[in-house]
PDB file of C-alpha atoms and ligand atoms in Angstrom:
ATOM      1  CA  MET A 771     112.624 106.494 193.873  1.00  0.00           C
ATOM      2  CA  LEU A 772     111.506 108.631 191.182  1.00  0.00           C
ATOM      3  CA  PHE A 773     111.617 106.014 188.337  1.00  0.00           C
ATOM      4  CA  ARG A 774     109.577 103.520 191.102  1.00  0.00           C
ATOM      5  CA  ARG A 775     106.917 105.882 190.990  1.00  0.00           C
ATOM      6  CA  LEU A 776     106.721 106.521 187.507  1.00  0.00           C
ATOM      7  CA  PHE A 777     106.400 102.889 186.654  1.00  0.00           C
ATOM      8  CA  ALA A 778     103.679 102.674 189.139  1.00  0.00           C
ATOM      9  CA  SER A 779     101.600 105.003 188.065  1.00  0.00           C
ATOM     10  CA  ILE A 780     102.365 103.555 184.278  1.00  0.00           C
ATOM     11  CA  ALA A 781     100.934 100.413 185.464  1.00  0.00           C
ATOM     12  CA  ARG A 782      97.838 101.942 187.284  1.00  0.00           C
ATOM     13  CA  SER A 783      96.788 104.012 184.031  1.00  0.00           C
ATOM     14  CA  ASP A 784      94.881 102.717 180.893  1.00  0.00           C
ATOM     15  CA  LEU A 785      97.658 103.089 178.713  1.00  0.00           C
ATOM     16  CA  GLN A 786      99.444 100.322 177.420  1.00  0.00           C
ATOM     17  CA  ILE A 787     102.443 100.094 175.421  1.00  0.00           C
ATOM     18  CA  THR A 788     102.422  96.593 173.052  1.00  0.00           C
ATOM     19  CA  PRO A 789     104.942  95.832 170.794  1.00  0.00           C
ATOM     20  CA  ARG A 790     102.159  93.789 167.954  1.00  0.00           C
ATOM     21  CA  LEU A 791      98.402  93.126 167.824  1.00  0.00           C
ATOM     22  CA  VAL A 792      96.864  90.000 168.143  1.00  0.00           C
ATOM     23  CA  PHE A 793      93.698  89.199 165.758  1.00  0.00           C
ATOM     24  CA  HIS A 794      91.490  86.255 164.948  1.00  0.00           C
ATOM     25  CA  PRO A 795      89.089  86.317 162.449  1.00  0.00           C
ATOM     26  CA  ASN A 796      85.943  85.357 164.699  1.00  0.00           C
ATOM     27  CA  HIS A 797      86.752  86.957 167.727  1.00  0.00           C
ATOM     28  CA  ILE A 798      87.637  90.837 169.240  1.00  0.00           C
ATOM     29  CA  PRO A 799      91.091  91.945 169.080  1.00  0.00           C
ATOM     30  CA  LEU A 800      92.874  90.947 172.331  1.00  0.00           C
ATOM     31  CA  ILE A 801      94.742  93.806 172.662  1.00  0.00           C
ATOM     32  CA  SER A 802      93.442  97.382 171.511  1.00  0.00           C
ATOM     33  CA  PRO A 803      95.783  99.450 169.812  1.00  0.00           C
ATOM     34  CA  THR A 804      94.749 102.654 171.834  1.00  0.00           C
ATOM     35  CA  PRO A 805      93.386 102.874 175.178  1.00  0.00           C
ATOM     36  CA  ILE A 806      89.280 103.951 174.034  1.00  0.00           C
ATOM     37  CA  PHE A 807      89.047  99.989 173.148  1.00  0.00           C
ATOM     38  CA  ARG A 808      90.479  98.751 176.126  1.00  0.00           C
ATOM     39  CA  SER A 809      87.576  98.902 178.298  1.00  0.00           C
ATOM     40  CA  TYR A 810      85.507  96.284 175.936  1.00  0.00           C
ATOM     41  CA  THR A 811      88.618  94.343 175.500  1.00  0.00           C
ATOM     42  CA  ARG A 812      89.328  93.744 179.262  1.00  0.00           C
ATOM     43  CA  ARG A 813      85.773  92.560 180.056  1.00  0.00           C
ATOM     44  CA  ARG A 814      84.711  90.373 176.996  1.00  0.00           C
ATOM     45  CA  HIS A 815      88.033  88.316 176.271  1.00  0.00           C
ATOM     46  CA  TYR A 816      87.054  85.632 173.692  1.00  0.00           C
ATOM     47  CA  VAL A 817      83.474  86.254 172.840  1.00  0.00           C
ATOM     48  CA  PRO A 818      82.750  84.598 169.744  1.00  0.00           C
ATOM     49  CA  LEU A 819      81.398  86.653 166.789  1.00  0.00           C
ATOM     50  CA  PRO A 820      79.055  84.686 164.877  1.00  0.00           C
ATOM     51  CA  PRO A 821      79.652  84.559 160.963  1.00  0.00           C
ATOM     52  CA  MET A 822      78.038  86.813 158.458  1.00  0.00           C
ATOM     53  CA  THR A 823      75.943  84.084 157.746  1.00  0.00           C
ATOM     54  CA  ALA A 824      74.155  84.210 160.983  1.00  0.00           C
ATOM     55  CA  ASN A 825      70.763  85.870 161.239  1.00  0.00           C
ATOM     56  CA  LYS A 826      71.038  89.721 160.918  1.00  0.00           C
ATOM     57  CA  ALA A 827      69.943  90.477 164.558  1.00  0.00           C
ATOM     58  CA  GLU A 828      71.982  87.835 166.030  1.00  0.00           C
ATOM     59  CA  ILE A 829      74.814  89.725 164.295  1.00  0.00           C
ATOM     60  CA  TYR A 830      73.692  92.621 165.373  1.00  0.00           C
ATOM     61  CA  ARG A 831      73.207  91.484 169.193  1.00  0.00           C
ATOM     62  CA  ALA A 832      76.632  90.160 169.265  1.00  0.00           C
ATOM     63  CA  ILE A 833      78.261  93.307 168.049  1.00  0.00           C
ATOM     64  CA  GLU A 834      76.367  95.312 170.584  1.00  0.00           C
ATOM     65  CA  SER A 835      77.475  92.884 172.999  1.00  0.00           C
ATOM     66  CA  ALA A 836      81.173  92.879 172.113  1.00  0.00           C
ATOM     67  CA  LEU A 837      80.948  96.799 172.146  1.00  0.00           C
ATOM     68  CA  ASN A 838      79.382  96.444 175.232  1.00  0.00           C
ATOM     69  CA  SER A 839      76.578  99.470 174.641  1.00  0.00           C
ATOM     70  CA  PRO A 840      73.532  99.071 173.063  1.00  0.00           C
ATOM     71  CA  PHE A 841      72.855 100.585 169.735  1.00  0.00           C
ATOM     72  CA  ASN A 842      70.512 103.678 169.741  1.00  0.00           C
ATOM     73  CA  SER A 843      68.485 105.414 167.058  1.00  0.00           C
ATOM     74  CA  ASP A 844      69.316 108.603 168.313  1.00  0.00           C
ATOM     75  CA  PRO A 845      70.698 110.870 165.426  1.00  0.00           C
ATOM     76  CA  LEU A 846      74.433 110.900 165.328  1.00  0.00           C
ATOM     77  CA  ILE A 847      74.539 114.310 164.210  1.00  0.00           C
ATOM     78  CA  ALA A 848      72.629 117.582 166.168  1.00  0.00           C
ATOM     79  CA  PRO A 849      70.049 119.344 163.343  1.00  0.00           C
ATOM     80  CA  PRO A 850      71.641 122.381 162.038  1.00  0.00           C
ATOM     81  CA  SER A 851      71.428 125.820 163.850  1.00  0.00           C
ATOM     82  CA  PRO A 852      68.859 128.194 162.623  1.00  0.00           C
ATOM     83  CA  LEU A 853      71.090 130.577 159.673  1.00  0.00           C
ATOM     84  CA  ILE A 854      70.686 134.185 159.426  1.00  0.00           C
ATOM     85  CA  ILE A 855      71.019 134.907 155.761  1.00  0.00           C
ATOM     86  CA  VAL A 856      71.676 138.456 154.440  1.00  0.00           C
ATOM     87  CA  ILE A 857      70.423 139.354 150.953  1.00  0.00           C
ATOM     88  CA  SER A 858      71.640 142.609 149.429  1.00  0.00           C
ATOM     89  CA  GLY A 859      72.709 144.362 146.073  1.00  0.00           C
ATOM     90  CA  PRO A 860      72.184 147.325 144.334  1.00  0.00           C
ATOM     91  CA  SER A 861      68.811 149.088 144.031  1.00  0.00           C
ATOM     92  CA  GLY A 862      66.849 147.419 141.401  1.00  0.00           C
ATOM     93  CA  VAL A 863      68.843 144.399 141.041  1.00  0.00           C
ATOM     94  CA  GLY A 864      66.007 142.197 142.309  1.00  0.00           C
ATOM     95  CA  LYS A 865      66.374 141.690 145.926  1.00  0.00           C
ATOM     96  CA  ASP A 866      62.508 141.934 146.433  1.00  0.00           C
ATOM     97  CA  ALA A 867      61.736 139.804 143.185  1.00  0.00           C
ATOM     98  CA  VAL A 868      64.388 136.768 144.821  1.00  0.00           C
ATOM     99  CA  ILE A 869      62.694 137.022 148.232  1.00  0.00           C
ATOM    100  CA  LYS A 870      59.172 136.775 147.058  1.00  0.00           C
ATOM    101  CA  ARG A 871      60.145 133.603 144.969  1.00  0.00           C
ATOM    102  CA  LEU A 872      62.189 132.276 147.187  1.00  0.00           C
ATOM    103  CA  ARG A 873      59.402 132.636 150.204  1.00  0.00           C
ATOM    104  CA  GLU A 874      57.120 130.731 147.521  1.00  0.00           C
ATOM    105  CA  VAL A 875      59.322 127.889 147.051  1.00  0.00           C
ATOM    106  CA  ARG A 876      61.313 127.053 150.432  1.00  0.00           C
ATOM    107  CA  GLU A 877      59.659 126.578 153.889  1.00  0.00           C
ATOM    108  CA  GLY A 878      61.283 126.907 157.300  1.00  0.00           C
ATOM    109  CA  ILE A 879      62.654 130.510 156.508  1.00  0.00           C
ATOM    110  CA  HIS A 880      61.347 133.845 158.175  1.00  0.00           C
ATOM    111  CA  PHE A 881      61.538 136.571 156.135  1.00  0.00           C
ATOM    112  CA  VAL A 882      62.145 139.583 158.210  1.00  0.00           C
ATOM    113  CA  VAL A 883      59.962 142.581 157.616  1.00  0.00           C
ATOM    114  CA  THR A 884      61.915 145.313 157.579  1.00  0.00           C
ATOM    115  CA  ALA A 885      60.496 148.523 158.988  1.00  0.00           C
ATOM    116  CA  THR A 886      60.328 151.846 157.094  1.00  0.00           C
ATOM    117  CA  SER A 887      59.463 155.249 157.269  1.00  0.00           C
ATOM    118  CA  ARG A 888      59.252 155.547 153.369  1.00  0.00           C
ATOM    119  CA  ASP A 889      55.510 155.543 151.912  1.00  0.00           C
ATOM    120  CA  LYS A 890      53.997 152.762 150.276  1.00  0.00           C
ATOM    121  CA  ARG A 891      54.592 151.759 146.882  1.00  0.00           C
ATOM    122  CA  PRO A 892      51.149 150.408 144.944  1.00  0.00           C
ATOM    123  CA  GLY A 893      50.375 146.611 145.747  1.00  0.00           C
ATOM    124  CA  GLU A 894      52.259 146.729 148.848  1.00  0.00           C
ATOM    125  CA  VAL A 895      51.045 145.302 152.104  1.00  0.00           C
ATOM    126  CA  ASP A 896      51.772 146.672 155.575  1.00  0.00           C
ATOM    127  CA  GLY A 897      53.332 144.170 157.897  1.00  0.00           C
ATOM    128  CA  LYS A 898      54.074 141.885 154.301  1.00  0.00           C
ATOM    129  CA  ASP A 899      56.271 143.778 152.087  1.00  0.00           C
ATOM    130  CA  TYR A 900      57.547 146.423 155.398  1.00  0.00           C
ATOM    131  CA  PHE A 901      56.124 147.703 158.374  1.00  0.00           C
ATOM    132  CA  PHE A 902      55.184 151.495 157.442  1.00  0.00           C
ATOM    133  CA  VAL A 903      56.036 153.636 160.390  1.00  0.00           C
ATOM    134  CA  THR A 904      56.223 157.234 160.625  1.00  0.00           C
ATOM    135  CA  LYS A 905      59.263 158.771 161.266  1.00  0.00           C
ATOM    136  CA  GLU A 906      58.423 159.691 164.805  1.00  0.00           C
ATOM    137  CA  ARG A 907      57.750 156.140 165.562  1.00  0.00           C
ATOM    138  CA  PHE A 908      61.122 155.461 163.506  1.00  0.00           C
ATOM    139  CA  LEU A 909      62.982 157.378 165.742  1.00  0.00           C
ATOM    140  CA  GLU A 910      61.582 155.935 169.124  1.00  0.00           C
ATOM    141  CA  MET A 911      62.475 152.524 167.877  1.00  0.00           C
ATOM    142  CA  ILE A 912      66.155 153.769 167.499  1.00  0.00           C
ATOM    143  CA  GLU A 913      65.970 155.057 171.171  1.00  0.00           C
ATOM    144  CA  ARG A 914      64.815 152.200 172.817  1.00  0.00           C
ATOM    145  CA  ASP A 915      67.412 149.670 170.416  1.00  0.00           C
ATOM    146  CA  GLU A 916      64.859 148.076 169.282  1.00  0.00           C
ATOM    147  CA  LEU A 917      66.735 147.788 165.580  1.00  0.00           C
ATOM    148  CA  LEU A 918      69.381 145.269 164.762  1.00  0.00           C
ATOM    149  CA  GLU A 919      70.914 147.913 162.083  1.00  0.00           C
ATOM    150  CA  TYR A 920      68.854 150.937 160.442  1.00  0.00           C
ATOM    151  CA  ALA A 921      70.100 153.637 158.044  1.00  0.00           C
ATOM    152  CA  LEU A 922      68.410 156.667 155.820  1.00  0.00           C
ATOM    153  CA  VAL A 923      68.230 155.227 152.470  1.00  0.00           C
ATOM    154  CA  TYR A 924      67.743 157.734 149.813  1.00  0.00           C
ATOM    155  CA  GLY A 925      65.505 160.055 152.429  1.00  0.00           C
ATOM    156  CA  ASP A 926      63.744 157.444 154.510  1.00  0.00           C
ATOM    157  CA  TYR A 927      64.474 155.311 157.407  1.00  0.00           C
ATOM    158  CA  LYS A 928      65.026 151.514 156.878  1.00  0.00           C
ATOM    159  CA  GLY A 929      65.860 149.116 159.666  1.00  0.00           C
ATOM    160  CA  VAL A 930      65.743 145.297 160.828  1.00  0.00           C
ATOM    161  CA  PRO A 931      63.627 144.695 164.400  1.00  0.00           C
ATOM    162  CA  LYS A 932      65.837 142.269 166.403  1.00  0.00           C
ATOM    163  CA  GLN A 933      62.692 140.995 168.216  1.00  0.00           C
ATOM    164  CA  GLN A 934      61.541 138.962 164.677  1.00  0.00           C
ATOM    165  CA  ILE A 935      64.913 137.418 164.909  1.00  0.00           C
ATOM    166  CA  ARG A 936      64.934 136.063 168.293  1.00  0.00           C
ATOM    167  CA  GLU A 937      61.325 135.076 168.152  1.00  0.00           C
ATOM    168  CA  PHE A 938      61.980 132.903 164.949  1.00  0.00           C
ATOM    169  CA  THR A 939      65.337 131.545 165.507  1.00  0.00           C
ATOM    170  CA  SER A 940      63.854 130.341 169.230  1.00  0.00           C
ATOM    171  CA  LYS A 941      61.249 128.483 166.564  1.00  0.00           C
ATOM    172  CA  GLY A 942      64.146 126.945 164.725  1.00  0.00           C
ATOM    173  CA  LEU A 943      63.318 128.992 161.164  1.00  0.00           C
ATOM    174  CA  ASP A 944      66.271 130.232 159.540  1.00  0.00           C
ATOM    175  CA  ILE A 945      65.993 134.294 159.234  1.00  0.00           C
ATOM    176  CA  VAL A 946      66.300 136.086 155.663  1.00  0.00           C
ATOM    177  CA  LEU A 947      67.123 139.970 156.263  1.00  0.00           C
ATOM    178  CA  ARG A 948      66.725 142.326 152.971  1.00  0.00           C
ATOM    179  CA  VAL A 949      69.057 145.404 153.422  1.00  0.00           C
ATOM    180  CA  ASP A 950      70.949 147.413 151.278  1.00  0.00           C
ATOM    181  CA  VAL A 951      74.713 147.180 150.612  1.00  0.00           C
ATOM    182  CA  GLN A 952      75.100 149.917 153.232  1.00  0.00           C
ATOM    183  CA  GLY A 953      73.120 147.940 155.870  1.00  0.00           C
ATOM    184  CA  ALA A 954      74.856 144.657 154.628  1.00  0.00           C
ATOM    185  CA  SER A 955      77.933 145.854 155.656  1.00  0.00           C
ATOM    186  CA  THR A 956      77.029 147.575 158.935  1.00  0.00           C
ATOM    187  CA  LEU A 957      75.563 143.642 159.799  1.00  0.00           C
ATOM    188  CA  ARG A 958      78.594 142.653 158.879  1.00  0.00           C
ATOM    189  CA  THR A 959      80.436 144.353 161.674  1.00  0.00           C
ATOM    190  CA  ILE A 960      77.569 143.816 164.080  1.00  0.00           C
ATOM    191  CA  LEU A 961      77.035 139.930 163.020  1.00  0.00           C
ATOM    192  CA  GLY A 962      80.637 138.812 161.436  1.00  0.00           C
ATOM    193  CA  ASP A 963      80.489 135.478 160.399  1.00  0.00           C
ATOM    194  CA  SER A 964      77.779 133.971 162.009  1.00  0.00           C
ATOM    195  CA  ALA A 965      75.441 135.184 159.344  1.00  0.00           C
ATOM    196  CA  ILE A 966      75.377 134.788 155.618  1.00  0.00           C
ATOM    197  CA  PHE A 967      75.766 137.168 153.592  1.00  0.00           C
ATOM    198  CA  ILE A 968      74.798 137.271 149.441  1.00  0.00           C
ATOM    199  CA  PHE A 969      75.538 139.609 147.090  1.00  0.00           C
ATOM    200  CA  LEU A 970      72.940 140.089 144.735  1.00  0.00           C
ATOM    201  CA  ALA A 971      74.487 141.336 141.045  1.00  0.00           C
ATOM    202  CA  PRO A 972      72.845 142.477 137.851  1.00  0.00           C
ATOM    203  CA  GLU A 973      74.940 140.816 134.763  1.00  0.00           C
ATOM    204  CA  SER A 974      75.342 144.397 133.604  1.00  0.00           C
ATOM    205  CA  GLU A 975      75.273 147.956 134.234  1.00  0.00           C
ATOM    206  CA  SER A 976      73.040 148.368 131.261  1.00  0.00           C
ATOM    207  CA  ALA A 977      70.370 145.819 132.957  1.00  0.00           C
ATOM    208  CA  LEU A 978      69.863 147.285 135.766  1.00  0.00           C
ATOM    209  CA  VAL A 979      69.254 151.106 134.641  1.00  0.00           C
ATOM    210  CA  ASN A 980      66.679 149.329 132.378  1.00  0.00           C
ATOM    211  CA  ARG A 981      65.060 147.178 135.147  1.00  0.00           C
ATOM    212  CA  LEU A 982      65.039 150.413 137.466  1.00  0.00           C
ATOM    213  CA  ILE A 983      63.376 152.439 134.491  1.00  0.00           C
ATOM    214  CA  ASP A 984      60.864 149.509 133.400  1.00  0.00           C
ATOM    215  CA  ARG A 985      59.625 149.486 137.146  1.00  0.00           C
ATOM    216  CA  LYS A 986      58.527 153.189 137.232  1.00  0.00           C
ATOM    217  CA  THR A 987      58.971 154.034 140.300  1.00  0.00           C
ATOM    218  CA  GLU A 988      61.585 156.538 140.140  1.00  0.00           C
ATOM    219  CA  THR A 989      62.004 160.097 139.019  1.00  0.00           C
ATOM    220  CA  THR A 990      64.896 160.625 136.622  1.00  0.00           C
ATOM    221  CA  GLU A 991      66.738 162.350 139.974  1.00  0.00           C
ATOM    222  CA  THR A 992      66.316 159.249 141.981  1.00  0.00           C
ATOM    223  CA  LEU A 993      67.163 156.900 139.414  1.00  0.00           C
ATOM    224  CA  LEU A 994      70.495 158.681 138.608  1.00  0.00           C
ATOM    225  CA  VAL A 995      71.132 158.438 142.328  1.00  0.00           C
ATOM    226  CA  ARG A 996      70.456 154.736 142.562  1.00  0.00           C
ATOM    227  CA  VAL A 997      72.566 154.014 139.501  1.00  0.00           C
ATOM    228  CA  ALA A 998      75.703 156.249 140.759  1.00  0.00           C
ATOM    229  CA  THR A 999      75.462 154.865 144.212  1.00  0.00           C
ATOM    230  CA  ALA A1000      75.031 151.468 142.460  1.00  0.00           C
ATOM    231  CA  ARG A1001      78.704 152.048 140.847  1.00  0.00           C
ATOM    232  CA  GLU A1002      80.009 152.476 144.532  1.00  0.00           C
ATOM    233  CA  GLU A1003      78.290 149.938 146.168  1.00  0.00           C
ATOM    234  CA  VAL A1004      79.785 146.885 143.720  1.00  0.00           C
ATOM    235  CA  LYS A1005      83.074 147.952 145.614  1.00  0.00           C
ATOM    236  CA  LEU A1006      81.720 146.375 148.705  1.00  0.00           C
ATOM    237  CA  ILE A1007      81.100 143.071 147.509  1.00  0.00           C
ATOM    238  CA  LYS A1008      84.312 142.336 149.475  1.00  0.00           C
ATOM    239  CA  ASN A1009      82.286 142.426 152.771  1.00  0.00           C
ATOM    240  CA  PHE A1010      80.001 139.148 151.470  1.00  0.00           C
ATOM    241  CA  ASP A1011      80.778 135.371 151.328  1.00  0.00           C
ATOM    242  CA  TYR A1012      78.528 134.630 148.699  1.00  0.00           C
ATOM    243  CA  VAL A1013      77.564 136.233 145.151  1.00  0.00           C
ATOM    244  CA  VAL A1014      74.394 135.612 142.793  1.00  0.00           C
ATOM    245  CA  VAL A1015      73.685 136.805 139.485  1.00  0.00           C
ATOM    246  CA  ASN A1016      70.428 137.933 139.037  1.00  0.00           C
ATOM    247  CA  ALA A1017      70.133 138.087 135.166  1.00  0.00           C
ATOM    248  CA  ASP A1018      67.258 139.331 133.255  1.00  0.00           C
ATOM    249  CA  GLY A1019      64.719 136.781 132.366  1.00  0.00           C
ATOM    250  CA  LYS A1020      66.701 134.018 135.033  1.00  0.00           C
ATOM    251  CA  LEU A1021      65.122 134.766 138.343  1.00  0.00           C
ATOM    252  CA  GLU A1022      64.503 130.987 138.618  1.00  0.00           C
ATOM    253  CA  GLY A1023      68.130 130.108 138.539  1.00  0.00           C
ATOM    254  CA  ALA A1024      69.287 133.217 141.000  1.00  0.00           C
ATOM    255  CA  VAL A1025      66.596 131.935 143.346  1.00  0.00           C
ATOM    256  CA  LYS A1026      67.947 128.123 142.971  1.00  0.00           C
ATOM    257  CA  LEU A1027      71.428 129.442 143.551  1.00  0.00           C
ATOM    258  CA  VAL A1028      70.392 130.760 146.700  1.00  0.00           C
ATOM    259  CA  GLU A1029      68.496 127.794 147.803  1.00  0.00           C
ATOM    260  CA  SER A1030      72.014 125.925 147.160  1.00  0.00           C
ATOM    261  CA  ILE A1031      73.857 128.298 149.292  1.00  0.00           C
ATOM    262  CA  ILE A1032      71.611 127.951 152.154  1.00  0.00           C
ATOM    263  CA  ASP A1033      71.652 123.939 151.702  1.00  0.00           C
ATOM    264  CA  GLY A1034      75.380 123.953 151.652  1.00  0.00           C
ATOM    265  CA  GLU A1035      75.818 126.253 154.938  1.00  0.00           C
ATOM    266  CA  LYS A1036      73.572 123.463 156.751  1.00  0.00           C
ATOM    267  CA  ALA A1037      75.837 121.066 155.754  1.00  0.00           C
ATOM    268  CA  ARG A1038      79.199 122.670 157.555  1.00  0.00           C
ATOM    269  CA  VAL A1039      80.377 120.755 160.103  1.00  0.00           C
ATOM    270  CA  ARG A1040      81.124 124.061 162.181  1.00  0.00           C
ATOM    271  CA  GLN A1041      78.058 125.951 162.279  1.00  0.00           C
ATOM    272  CA  ARG A1042      77.377 129.347 162.353  1.00  0.00           C
ATOM    273  CA  ARG A1043      75.725 130.490 165.621  1.00  0.00           C
ATOM    274  CA  ALA A1044      74.367 134.195 165.759  1.00  0.00           C
ATOM    275  CA  VAL A1045      73.158 135.557 169.256  1.00  0.00           C
ATOM    276  CA  ILE A1046      70.807 138.561 168.354  1.00  0.00           C
TER     277      ILE A1046
HETATM  278  N1  ATP B  31      65.818 138.431 136.828  1.00  0.00           N
HETATM  279  C1  ATP B  31      64.960 139.413 136.717  1.00  0.00           C
HETATM  280  N2  ATP B  31      64.746 139.167 135.503  1.00  0.00           N
HETATM  281  C2  ATP B  31      63.762 140.725 134.798  1.00  0.00           C
HETATM  282  N3  ATP B  31      63.364 141.029 135.864  1.00  0.00           N
HETATM  283  C3  ATP B  31      63.711 141.163 137.042  1.00  0.00           C
HETATM  284  C4  ATP B  31      64.666 140.375 137.907  1.00  0.00           C
HETATM  285  N4  ATP B  31      64.647 140.349 138.764  1.00  0.00           N
HETATM  286  C5  ATP B  31      64.051 141.479 139.264  1.00  0.00           C
HETATM  287  N5  ATP B  31      63.273 142.051 138.104  1.00  0.00           N
HETATM  288  C6  ATP B  31      62.438 143.145 137.890  1.00  0.00           C
HETATM  289  O1  ATP B  31      63.409 144.300 138.261  1.00  0.00           O
HETATM  290  C7  ATP B  31      62.876 145.374 139.020  1.00  0.00           C
HETATM  291  C8  ATP B  31      63.280 145.536 140.439  1.00  0.00           C
HETATM  292  O2  ATP B  31      63.360 144.607 140.986  1.00  0.00           O
HETATM  293  P1  ATP B  31      63.172 144.743 142.627  1.00  0.00           P
HETATM  294  O3  ATP B  31      62.466 145.673 143.159  1.00  0.00           O
HETATM  295  O4  ATP B  31      63.108 143.186 143.071  1.00  0.00           O
HETATM  296  O5  ATP B  31      64.864 145.161 143.124  1.00  0.00           O
HETATM  297  P2  ATP B  31      65.160 145.682 144.583  1.00  0.00           P
HETATM  298  O6  ATP B  31      66.655 145.124 144.912  1.00  0.00           O
HETATM  299  O7  ATP B  31      64.510 144.998 145.486  1.00  0.00           O
HETATM  300  O8  ATP B  31      65.283 147.032 144.150  1.00  0.00           O
HETATM  301  P3  ATP B  31      65.162 148.439 145.667  1.00  0.00           P
HETATM  302  O9  ATP B  31      66.490 148.217 146.520  1.00  0.00           O
HETATM  303  O10 ATP B  31      65.089 149.474 145.027  1.00  0.00           O
HETATM  304  O11 ATP B  31      63.820 148.028 146.312  1.00  0.00           O
HETATM  305  C9  ATP B  31      61.252 144.900 139.223  1.00  0.00           C
HETATM  306  O12 ATP B  31      60.547 145.359 138.526  1.00  0.00           O
HETATM  307  C10 ATP B  31      61.525 143.133 139.229  1.00  0.00           C
HETATM  308  O13 ATP B  31      60.344 142.821 138.921  1.00  0.00           O
END
């Protein structure tokens, strides 16, 4: 009784157990090796296909008809999801310089403007380089949960406004965040693998110190703190996905490598998807 039921259910099902396949050069297969082909083999026995010497439209239509569904021109692959790219590295390594150049050479990216309570440096523009806010306003932003991440860096607050990320990812743009190394570690905890983390490294410690001296933005005391911190920060490289060396005079190369990383990420089969 049990066997009879089992055989009856196999007979009703789409599964077919076949000892061998039958092919003919100008015909579609009579018996399909897998159930997936069965629907068209069942409906369209012996539909002759034109030879490859026939005209293109005729071959096209014949294949369409044999598969029993029209071809369409819709993209087979969905467009890549917007990326969140975190660029970090020790003070003076060239985060701003790399981002400034990336901004010039690449479209489709929104560079998140960090909010900071520090004073403007000469040449910096409010709303472009940073949102310069008072300490009080910054504390209010923390209170209202408006920041994805924030930190007190060398006595000044810096933080990433959530609203910008939401607004621009919804428009399909990639997002670049520029944060210090501690901030990147915090973001890794918050975002996990849903974002890409790039560590910018100098070619040597000495190059980094020289760059900071040349920048002329530090006192010797703050310079000392930055360099000592940089030594510790290099140890956190393990929290990152990629490392890009920004060597002296090789800014272009560093930017190209960042672009290649972005391109590679866009070609991933399993896309990263961040929810902010
Ligand atoms: N590849 C490079 N070659 C030579 N100089 C560079 C290079 N990259 C950056 N610089 C210079 O090094 C100095 C430090 O760079 P930048 O201000 O971009 O560093 P940063 O990582 O943003 O620093 P901070 O975190 O302190 O703001 C700047 O004067 C910049 O012009």
